[in-house]
Structures are given as C-alpha cells and as structure tokens.
PDB file of C-alpha atoms in Angstrom:
ATOM      1  CA  UNK A   9      26.295  58.836  28.993  1.00  0.00           C
ATOM      2  CA  UNK A  10      23.333  59.248  26.671  1.00  0.00           C
ATOM      3  CA  UNK A  11      22.243  62.851  26.343  1.00  0.00           C
ATOM      4  CA  UNK A  12      19.759  64.667  24.188  1.00  0.00           C
ATOM      5  CA  UNK A  13      20.678  64.538  20.465  1.00  0.00           C
ATOM      6  CA  UNK A  14      23.994  62.743  20.947  1.00  0.00           C
ATOM      7  CA  UNK A  15      25.922  60.018  22.720  1.00  0.00           C
ATOM      8  CA  UNK A  16      28.521  61.999  24.644  1.00  0.00           C
ATOM      9  CA  UNK A  17      31.074  61.252  27.345  1.00  0.00           C
ATOM     10  CA  UNK A  18      32.881  63.067  30.116  1.00  0.00           C
ATOM     11  CA  UNK A  19      35.764  62.302  32.457  1.00  0.00           C
ATOM     12  CA  UNK A  20      35.673  62.728  36.231  1.00  0.00           C
ATOM     13  CA  UNK A  21      38.645  63.241  38.540  1.00  0.00           C
ATOM     14  CA  UNK A  22      37.679  62.629  42.170  1.00  0.00           C
ATOM     15  CA  UNK A  23      40.009  64.155  44.781  1.00  0.00           C
ATOM     16  CA  UNK A  24      42.045  61.856  47.012  1.00  0.00           C
ATOM     17  CA  UNK A  25      39.836  62.784  49.975  1.00  0.00           C
ATOM     18  CA  UNK A  26      36.566  62.075  48.125  1.00  0.00           C
ATOM     19  CA  UNK A  27      33.892  60.846  50.556  1.00  0.00           C
ATOM     20  CA  UNK A  28      30.644  59.494  49.155  1.00  0.00           C
ATOM     21  CA  UNK A  29      28.895  60.643  52.326  1.00  0.00           C
ATOM     22  CA  UNK A  30      30.014  64.268  52.012  1.00  0.00           C
ATOM     23  CA  UNK A  31      28.852  66.646  49.309  1.00  0.00           C
ATOM     24  CA  UNK A  32      31.681  68.002  47.167  1.00  0.00           C
ATOM     25  CA  UNK A  33      31.853  71.045  44.936  1.00  0.00           C
ATOM     26  CA  UNK A  34      32.288  70.483  41.198  1.00  0.00           C
ATOM     27  CA  UNK A  35      34.348  72.459  38.693  1.00  0.00           C
ATOM     28  CA  UNK A  36      34.832  71.768  35.037  1.00  0.00           C
ATOM     29  CA  UNK A  37      38.543  71.243  34.201  1.00  0.00           C
ATOM     30  CA  UNK A  38      39.882  71.894  37.734  1.00  0.00           C
ATOM     31  CA  UNK A  39      41.100  69.283  40.201  1.00  0.00           C
ATOM     32  CA  UNK A  40      42.403  70.676  43.450  1.00  0.00           C
ATOM     33  CA  UNK A  41      41.540  71.236  47.105  1.00  0.00           C
ATOM     34  CA  UNK A  42      38.835  68.568  47.392  1.00  0.00           C
ATOM     35  CA  UNK A  43      36.960  69.593  44.260  1.00  0.00           C
ATOM     36  CA  UNK A  44      35.503  67.043  41.849  1.00  0.00           C
ATOM     37  CA  UNK A  45      36.866  67.938  38.416  1.00  0.00           C
ATOM     38  CA  UNK A  46      34.803  67.216  35.307  1.00  0.00           C
ATOM     39  CA  UNK A  47      36.266  67.166  31.801  1.00  0.00           C
ATOM     40  CA  UNK A  48      33.495  67.161  29.164  1.00  0.00           C
ATOM     41  CA  UNK A  49      34.452  65.753  25.766  1.00  0.00           C
ATOM     42  CA  UNK A  50      33.945  68.221  22.947  1.00  0.00           C
ATOM     43  CA  UNK A  51      32.098  67.031  19.852  1.00  0.00           C
ATOM     44  CA  UNK A  52      33.718  66.723  16.450  1.00  0.00           C
ATOM     45  CA  UNK A  53      33.232  69.711  14.220  1.00  0.00           C
ATOM     46  CA  UNK A  54      34.772  71.077  11.029  1.00  0.00           C
ATOM     47  CA  UNK A  55      37.456  73.106  12.804  1.00  0.00           C
ATOM     48  CA  UNK A  56      39.343  76.034  11.316  1.00  0.00           C
ATOM     49  CA  UNK A  57      40.469  75.832   7.675  1.00  0.00           C
ATOM     50  CA  UNK A  58      44.113  75.310   8.656  1.00  0.00           C
ATOM     51  CA  UNK A  59      43.381  72.652  11.283  1.00  0.00           C
ATOM     52  CA  UNK A  60      40.759  70.299   9.888  1.00  0.00           C
ATOM     53  CA  UNK A  61      38.143  68.482  12.028  1.00  0.00           C
ATOM     54  CA  UNK A  62      38.611  68.935  15.763  1.00  0.00           C
ATOM     55  CA  UNK A  63      36.765  68.513  19.019  1.00  0.00           C
ATOM     56  CA  UNK A  64      35.536  71.932  20.053  1.00  0.00           C
ATOM     57  CA  UNK A  65      33.198  74.107  22.106  1.00  0.00           C
ATOM     58  CA  UNK A  66      33.097  76.788  19.465  1.00  0.00           C
ATOM     59  CA  UNK A  67      29.677  78.356  18.990  1.00  0.00           C
ATOM     60  CA  UNK A  68      28.159  75.853  16.605  1.00  0.00           C
ATOM     61  CA  UNK A  69      25.332  73.297  16.517  1.00  0.00           C
ATOM     62  CA  UNK A  70      27.518  70.790  18.339  1.00  0.00           C
ATOM     63  CA  UNK A  71      28.107  73.052  21.368  1.00  0.00           C
ATOM     64  CA  UNK A  72      25.172  71.876  23.430  1.00  0.00           C
ATOM     65  CA  UNK A  73      23.823  73.541  26.533  1.00  0.00           C
ATOM     66  CA  UNK A  74      21.693  70.411  26.832  1.00  0.00           C
ATOM     67  CA  UNK A  75      24.788  68.228  27.036  1.00  0.00           C
ATOM     68  CA  UNK A  76      26.049  70.208  30.016  1.00  0.00           C
ATOM     69  CA  UNK A  77      22.717  70.014  31.804  1.00  0.00           C
ATOM     70  CA  UNK A  78      22.463  66.258  31.215  1.00  0.00           C
ATOM     71  CA  UNK A  79      26.064  65.765  32.324  1.00  0.00           C
ATOM     72  CA  UNK A  80      25.346  67.511  35.624  1.00  0.00           C
ATOM     73  CA  UNK A  81      22.232  65.402  36.200  1.00  0.00           C
ATOM     74  CA  UNK A  82      24.241  62.251  35.541  1.00  0.00           C
ATOM     75  CA  UNK A  83      26.982  63.381  37.896  1.00  0.00           C
ATOM     76  CA  UNK A  84      24.515  64.209  40.673  1.00  0.00           C
ATOM     77  CA  UNK A  85      22.965  60.750  40.350  1.00  0.00           C
ATOM     78  CA  UNK A  86      26.286  58.929  40.617  1.00  0.00           C
ATOM     79  CA  UNK A  87      28.423  60.979  42.992  1.00  0.00           C
ATOM     80  CA  UNK A  88      27.955  62.966  46.181  1.00  0.00           C
ATOM     81  CA  UNK A  89      27.756  66.482  44.779  1.00  0.00           C
ATOM     82  CA  UNK A  90      27.024  69.820  46.420  1.00  0.00           C
ATOM     83  CA  UNK A  91      24.688  71.261  43.790  1.00  0.00           C
ATOM     84  CA  UNK A  92      25.056  74.745  45.251  1.00  0.00           C
ATOM     85  CA  UNK A  93      28.767  74.747  44.392  1.00  0.00           C
ATOM     86  CA  UNK A  94      28.989  73.989  40.686  1.00  0.00           C
ATOM     87  CA  UNK A  95      31.526  76.057  38.744  1.00  0.00           C
ATOM     88  CA  UNK A  96      32.435  76.427  35.075  1.00  0.00           C
ATOM     89  CA  UNK A  97      35.876  77.160  33.661  1.00  0.00           C
ATOM     90  CA  UNK A  98      37.525  76.707  30.296  1.00  0.00           C
ATOM     91  CA  UNK A  99      40.176  78.023  27.916  1.00  0.00           C
ATOM     92  CA  UNK A 100      39.886  79.190  24.307  1.00  0.00           C
ATOM     93  CA  UNK A 101      36.861  77.427  22.749  1.00  0.00           C
ATOM     94  CA  UNK A 102      36.097  76.148  26.245  1.00  0.00           C
ATOM     95  CA  UNK A 103      36.228  79.713  27.539  1.00  0.00           C
ATOM     96  CA  UNK A 104      33.776  80.776  24.856  1.00  0.00           C
ATOM     97  CA  UNK A 105      31.422  78.005  25.901  1.00  0.00           C
ATOM     98  CA  UNK A 106      31.741  79.054  29.552  1.00  0.00           C
ATOM     99  CA  UNK A 107      30.678  82.525  28.415  1.00  0.00           C
ATOM    100  CA  UNK A 108      27.649  80.988  26.701  1.00  0.00           C
ATOM    101  CA  UNK A 109      26.743  79.120  29.907  1.00  0.00           C
ATOM    102  CA  UNK A 110      26.957  82.409  31.825  1.00  0.00           C
ATOM    103  CA  UNK A 111      24.836  84.182  29.203  1.00  0.00           C
ATOM    104  CA  UNK A 112      22.069  81.553  29.223  1.00  0.00           C
ATOM    105  CA  UNK A 113      19.475  82.027  31.960  1.00  0.00           C
ATOM    106  CA  UNK A 114      18.941  78.306  32.647  1.00  0.00           C
ATOM    107  CA  UNK A 115      22.647  77.667  33.257  1.00  0.00           C
ATOM    108  CA  UNK A 116      23.595  81.074  34.688  1.00  0.00           C
ATOM    109  CA  UNK A 117      21.579  80.093  37.752  1.00  0.00           C
ATOM    110  CA  UNK A 118      22.939  76.533  37.864  1.00  0.00           C
ATOM    111  CA  UNK A 119      26.607  77.435  38.193  1.00  0.00           C
ATOM    112  CA  UNK A 120      27.779  79.525  41.128  1.00  0.00           C
ATOM    113  CA  UNK A 121      30.598  81.280  39.235  1.00  0.00           C
ATOM    114  CA  UNK A 122      32.377  81.311  35.878  1.00  0.00           C
ATOM    115  CA  UNK A 123      36.011  81.518  34.729  1.00  0.00           C
ATOM    116  CA  UNK A 124      36.621  81.903  30.977  1.00  0.00           C
ATOM    117  CA  UNK A 125      40.353  81.988  30.170  1.00  0.00           C
ATOM    118  CA  UNK A 126      41.736  83.279  26.844  1.00  0.00           C
ATOM    119  CA  UNK A 127      38.169  82.886  25.632  1.00  0.00           C
ATOM    120  CA  UNK A 128      37.273  82.378  21.973  1.00  0.00           C
ATOM    121  CA  UNK A 129      34.278  84.702  21.880  1.00  0.00           C
ATOM    122  CA  UNK A 130      32.885  83.868  18.459  1.00  0.00           C
ATOM    123  CA  UNK A 131      29.431  85.233  17.576  1.00  0.00           C
ATOM    124  CA  UNK A 132      27.390  82.289  18.874  1.00  0.00           C
ATOM    125  CA  UNK A 133      29.043  82.409  22.315  1.00  0.00           C
ATOM    126  CA  UNK A 134      29.678  86.129  22.742  1.00  0.00           C
ATOM    127  CA  UNK A 135      27.528  88.839  24.233  1.00  0.00           C
ATOM    128  CA  UNK A 136      27.082  90.695  20.940  1.00  0.00           C
ATOM    129  CA  UNK A 137      24.875  87.830  19.749  1.00  0.00           C
ATOM    130  CA  UNK A 138      22.589  88.083  22.783  1.00  0.00           C
ATOM    131  CA  UNK A 139      23.422  87.585  26.441  1.00  0.00           C
ATOM    132  CA  UNK A 140      20.534  87.537  28.894  1.00  0.00           C
ATOM    133  CA  UNK A 141      21.340  85.783  32.182  1.00  0.00           C
ATOM    134  CA  UNK A 142      18.666  87.862  33.970  1.00  0.00           C
ATOM    135  CA  UNK A 143      20.627  87.665  37.219  1.00  0.00           C
ATOM    136  CA  UNK A 144      23.938  88.781  38.654  1.00  0.00           C
ATOM    137  CA  UNK A 145      26.805  86.608  37.407  1.00  0.00           C
ATOM    138  CA  UNK A 146      30.176  86.415  39.213  1.00  0.00           C
ATOM    139  CA  UNK A 147      32.855  86.090  36.541  1.00  0.00           C
ATOM    140  CA  UNK A 148      36.654  86.034  36.562  1.00  0.00           C
ATOM    141  CA  UNK A 149      38.578  86.327  33.308  1.00  0.00           C
ATOM    142  CA  UNK A 150      42.271  85.963  32.507  1.00  0.00           C
ATOM    143  CA  UNK A 151      43.753  86.926  29.138  1.00  0.00           C
ATOM    144  CA  UNK A 152      47.271  87.341  27.794  1.00  0.00           C
ATOM    145  CA  UNK A 153      48.053  90.770  26.361  1.00  0.00           C
ATOM    146  CA  UNK A 154      50.121  89.097  23.611  1.00  0.00           C
ATOM    147  CA  UNK A 155      47.460  86.551  22.621  1.00  0.00           C
ATOM    148  CA  UNK A 156      47.447  86.376  18.808  1.00  0.00           C
ATOM    149  CA  UNK A 157      44.887  83.550  18.602  1.00  0.00           C
ATOM    150  CA  UNK A 158      42.191  85.476  20.481  1.00  0.00           C
ATOM    151  CA  UNK A 159      43.608  89.019  20.422  1.00  0.00           C
ATOM    152  CA  UNK A 160      42.755  91.564  23.095  1.00  0.00           C
ATOM    153  CA  UNK A 161      41.782  94.008  20.331  1.00  0.00           C
ATOM    154  CA  UNK A 162      39.288  91.552  18.831  1.00  0.00           C
ATOM    155  CA  UNK A 163      38.950  90.802  15.124  1.00  0.00           C
ATOM    156  CA  UNK A 164      36.377  91.420  12.403  1.00  0.00           C
ATOM    157  CA  UNK A 165      37.020  88.077  10.694  1.00  0.00           C
ATOM    158  CA  UNK A 166      39.517  85.258  10.253  1.00  0.00           C
ATOM    159  CA  UNK A 167      40.261  83.397   7.018  1.00  0.00           C
ATOM    160  CA  UNK A 168      37.759  85.792   5.447  1.00  0.00           C
ATOM    161  CA  UNK A 169      35.007  84.327   7.635  1.00  0.00           C
ATOM    162  CA  UNK A 170      33.006  86.663   9.904  1.00  0.00           C
ATOM    163  CA  UNK A 171      31.991  83.579  11.891  1.00  0.00           C
ATOM    164  CA  UNK A 172      35.345  84.008  13.635  1.00  0.00           C
ATOM    165  CA  UNK A 173      34.718  87.630  14.611  1.00  0.00           C
ATOM    166  CA  UNK A 174      35.479  88.437  18.238  1.00  0.00           C
ATOM    167  CA  UNK A 175      34.944  91.556  20.379  1.00  0.00           C
ATOM    168  CA  UNK A 176      37.609  93.525  22.172  1.00  0.00           C
ATOM    169  CA  UNK A 177      38.306  91.853  25.494  1.00  0.00           C
ATOM    170  CA  UNK A 178      37.994  95.159  27.352  1.00  0.00           C
ATOM    171  CA  UNK A 179      34.613  95.836  25.756  1.00  0.00           C
ATOM    172  CA  UNK A 180      33.429  92.312  26.549  1.00  0.00           C
ATOM    173  CA  UNK A 181      34.509  92.670  30.178  1.00  0.00           C
ATOM    174  CA  UNK A 182      32.735  96.020  30.478  1.00  0.00           C
ATOM    175  CA  UNK A 183      29.582  94.466  29.003  1.00  0.00           C
ATOM    176  CA  UNK A 184      29.604  91.870  31.783  1.00  0.00           C
ATOM    177  CA  UNK A 185      30.064  94.603  34.378  1.00  0.00           C
ATOM    178  CA  UNK A 186      27.135  96.473  32.835  1.00  0.00           C
ATOM    179  CA  UNK A 187      24.932  93.374  33.046  1.00  0.00           C
ATOM    180  CA  UNK A 188      25.915  92.982  36.690  1.00  0.00           C
ATOM    181  CA  UNK A 189      24.660  96.493  37.402  1.00  0.00           C
ATOM    182  CA  UNK A 190      27.617  98.747  36.682  1.00  0.00           C
ATOM    183  CA  UNK A 191      25.750 100.496  33.865  1.00  0.00           C
ATOM    184  CA  UNK A 192      24.253 102.535  36.704  1.00  0.00           C
ATOM    185  CA  UNK A 193      27.270 104.765  37.244  1.00  0.00           C
ATOM    186  CA  UNK A 194      26.274 105.494  40.839  1.00  0.00           C
ATOM    187  CA  UNK A 195      26.666 101.783  41.616  1.00  0.00           C
ATOM    188  CA  UNK A 196      30.120 101.393  40.109  1.00  0.00           C
ATOM    189  CA  UNK A 197      33.019 100.390  42.299  1.00  0.00           C
ATOM    190  CA  UNK A 198      35.791  99.904  39.733  1.00  0.00           C
ATOM    191  CA  UNK A 199      39.359  99.354  40.879  1.00  0.00           C
ATOM    192  CA  UNK A 200      42.490  98.858  38.772  1.00  0.00           C
ATOM    193  CA  UNK A 201      45.481  97.255  40.491  1.00  0.00           C
ATOM    194  CA  UNK A 202      48.791  96.932  38.695  1.00  0.00           C
ATOM    195  CA  UNK A 203      51.279  94.151  39.405  1.00  0.00           C
ATOM    196  CA  UNK A 204      48.959  92.046  41.558  1.00  0.00           C
ATOM    197  CA  UNK A 205      51.321  89.419  40.183  1.00  0.00           C
ATOM    198  CA  UNK A 206      54.406  90.222  38.110  1.00  0.00           C
ATOM    199  CA  UNK A 207      53.335  91.883  34.826  1.00  0.00           C
ATOM    200  CA  UNK A 208      49.669  91.364  35.720  1.00  0.00           C
ATOM    201  CA  UNK A 209      46.939  94.005  36.018  1.00  0.00           C
ATOM    202  CA  UNK A 210      43.654  93.287  37.797  1.00  0.00           C
ATOM    203  CA  UNK A 211      40.536  95.284  36.993  1.00  0.00           C
ATOM    204  CA  UNK A 212      37.623  94.689  39.364  1.00  0.00           C
ATOM    205  CA  UNK A 213      34.008  95.795  39.122  1.00  0.00           C
ATOM    206  CA  UNK A 214      31.807  95.427  42.218  1.00  0.00           C
ATOM    207  CA  UNK A 215      28.393  96.468  40.987  1.00  0.00           C
ATOM    208  CA  UNK A 216      26.077  96.116  43.972  1.00  0.00           C
ATOM    209  CA  UNK A 217      26.204  96.950  47.651  1.00  0.00           C
ATOM    210  CA  UNK A 218      23.672  94.210  48.420  1.00  0.00           C
ATOM    211  CA  UNK A 219      24.557  91.364  46.022  1.00  0.00           C
ATOM    212  CA  UNK A 220      28.168  90.107  46.177  1.00  0.00           C
ATOM    213  CA  UNK A 221      27.534  88.031  43.040  1.00  0.00           C
ATOM    214  CA  UNK A 222      27.462  91.211  40.949  1.00  0.00           C
ATOM    215  CA  UNK A 223      31.209  91.245  40.381  1.00  0.00           C
ATOM    216  CA  UNK A 224      33.681  90.903  37.525  1.00  0.00           C
ATOM    217  CA  UNK A 225      37.419  90.330  37.996  1.00  0.00           C
ATOM    218  CA  UNK A 226      39.634  90.734  34.925  1.00  0.00           C
ATOM    219  CA  UNK A 227      43.333  89.852  34.795  1.00  0.00           C
ATOM    220  CA  UNK A 228      45.504  91.037  31.891  1.00  0.00           C
ATOM    221  CA  UNK A 229      48.966  89.465  31.741  1.00  0.00           C
ATOM    222  CA  UNK A 230      51.678  91.318  29.818  1.00  0.00           C
ATOM    223  CA  UNK A 231      53.875  89.104  27.648  1.00  0.00           C
ATOM    224  CA  UNK A 232      51.510  86.118  27.756  1.00  0.00           C
ATOM    225  CA  UNK A 233      50.125  84.568  24.581  1.00  0.00           C
ATOM    226  CA  UNK A 234      47.253  82.108  24.151  1.00  0.00           C
ATOM    227  CA  UNK A 235      47.902  80.154  27.335  1.00  0.00           C
ATOM    228  CA  UNK A 236      46.383  79.232  30.656  1.00  0.00           C
ATOM    229  CA  UNK A 237      48.475  81.294  33.110  1.00  0.00           C
ATOM    230  CA  UNK A 238      50.899  78.891  34.766  1.00  0.00           C
ATOM    231  CA  UNK A 239      54.428  78.894  36.121  1.00  0.00           C
ATOM    232  CA  UNK A 240      55.444  75.959  33.908  1.00  0.00           C
ATOM    233  CA  UNK A 241      54.766  74.340  30.569  1.00  0.00           C
ATOM    234  CA  UNK A 242      52.713  76.966  28.746  1.00  0.00           C
ATOM    235  CA  UNK A 243      53.453  77.261  25.021  1.00  0.00           C
ATOM    236  CA  UNK A 244      52.396  80.923  25.020  1.00  0.00           C
ATOM    237  CA  UNK A 245      54.750  81.818  27.854  1.00  0.00           C
ATOM    238  CA  UNK A 246      54.810  81.271  31.606  1.00  0.00           C
ATOM    239  CA  UNK A 247      53.590  83.541  34.386  1.00  0.00           C
ATOM    240  CA  UNK A 248      54.573  84.324  37.959  1.00  0.00           C
ATOM    241  CA  UNK A 249      51.422  82.613  39.255  1.00  0.00           C
ATOM    242  CA  UNK A 250      49.198  79.630  38.608  1.00  0.00           C
ATOM    243  CA  UNK A 251      45.721  80.765  37.597  1.00  0.00           C
ATOM    244  CA  UNK A 252      44.025  77.693  39.042  1.00  0.00           C
ATOM    245  CA  UNK A 253      45.285  77.899  42.610  1.00  0.00           C
ATOM    246  CA  UNK A 254      46.062  81.614  42.921  1.00  0.00           C
ATOM    247  CA  UNK A 255      42.999  83.090  41.215  1.00  0.00           C
ATOM    248  CA  UNK A 256      40.203  80.797  40.072  1.00  0.00           C
ATOM    249  CA  UNK A 257      39.669  78.506  43.064  1.00  0.00           C
ATOM    250  CA  UNK A 258      39.802  81.393  45.593  1.00  0.00           C
ATOM    251  CA  UNK A 259      37.279  83.258  43.423  1.00  0.00           C
ATOM    252  CA  UNK A 260      34.986  80.226  43.163  1.00  0.00           C
ATOM    253  CA  UNK A 261      35.151  79.624  46.912  1.00  0.00           C
ATOM    254  CA  UNK A 262      33.349  82.922  47.536  1.00  0.00           C
ATOM    255  CA  UNK A 263      30.157  81.859  45.765  1.00  0.00           C
ATOM    256  CA  UNK A 264      27.346  79.335  45.977  1.00  0.00           C
ATOM    257  CA  UNK A 265      23.842  79.282  44.558  1.00  0.00           C
TER     258      UNK A 265
END
C-alpha cells in the first residue's frame, strides 16, 4: 500500500465467517467474533539505546496519523467494512499510538472506541503534549501494577533522555475522564470495583447522562508486568482473564460512530 510519505504495509486477518456482502467491524490487532483484524506494520526507527533499530509506534516522525487514515481508506476499498465500527487497540508503543489517535480530532471521530494496553505514553503521544479530541472519547485501559517498562508511577526520563518521560497512569486516566466531562464534579459518576477479576481493580468514569461515549474504564492488575493480560504465555505474568475477549471486545461492542 502506498501512503503519504512512505511505502507501508499492513496485514489483515478476516474471520472465518467473513462475507463480502455483509459489513464487518474492524479492530487493529484483534481477531475474534467476526471482526476483521488489522495489523499495521510499524516503521523502522532508532529504538532505545539498549535495543538498537526497531519497528515502533513511539511518538516520533515515523508514527504517522496519515498512514492510519490511508490504511483505513485502502481497507474500505477492498473489503466489506462497517465504517461506523472501527476500533483501535495496541500495547506498549502501540498503546501510545492508540492514545495519539484518540487525542487527534480527525481520528478521534473515525474510531468508535479505543483500548491502549500497557501504553508507552512518551511526550509525543501523551496528553501532556496536547490532547484535543474535541468530542467524547470512549476509552478502556489495562495496565499491570508491576510494569517496570512503563511504570504506573511514570518516569521523568530514561537513559538520561526526557524524550522517554511518561505520566503517572492514574493521572493520565483522570485526564481522559476530565476531557470526557468529569472535570465538572456534578457530572462525575466514578465507581471503583475491586476483584472484578482475580487481583484486578476496575475504575470507571461515566461523565455524561446524555452521551454514553463519555466514559473511561481503567483496569489495574496486581502482580502483572509489561504484558497484555492473558491466561497463557505472557512474559510479564498471566492473569485470570483474557483482556481481548473478557474486556476489550465487549467494551467495543457498545460503541459506533
């Protein structure tokens, strides 16, 4: 696929029941329950000092909003897509880029909901560098309490480089709730539920009585490191639930544009 400023590719996983005569929802990185899954290829960048060049979505010149927009246009031209049910999810650098998509007005209105997981919220993708969706954004976030790569407490720098600064996850979540309308204390409906899954706390903000999109769901998993919550195979620990099927897809299913 040729896109603005670069020749980029993406992978598509069509569900077994894909029907070219029926519009399907689309989610980046997810493939379940009749959803078309799209896996965009990150561009090569310098990477962290200890890692060397890597493909990444980190906030940098090669993390293109334009690429995502062109990818969606290409997908809509070649597959039967329900454009009202486009969703964005990603982990780590991908989670940071999902945050950037949610923060950017042109893409905040394109995607119906967002799911950043263990997000790398470096300055160019995080709200403290400017986040103006100018609309209510439904967002679900999952983060391990023991994540040392993207710590819950945030960090002022890494390797002596402030370009790797990140906010506290709690502060970042609250900022999203504020943007969705919860800065008006009279509108706040904040609920904290412990052990919604084993060792997992859910904090929910419902910020409008008239707009269901004005909501933030935040899961904090005790004992989990820098991993996508899953019952198997996670190098940062396993969880009692699978984030994809138990949390993210049910959340996405509530929203359309």
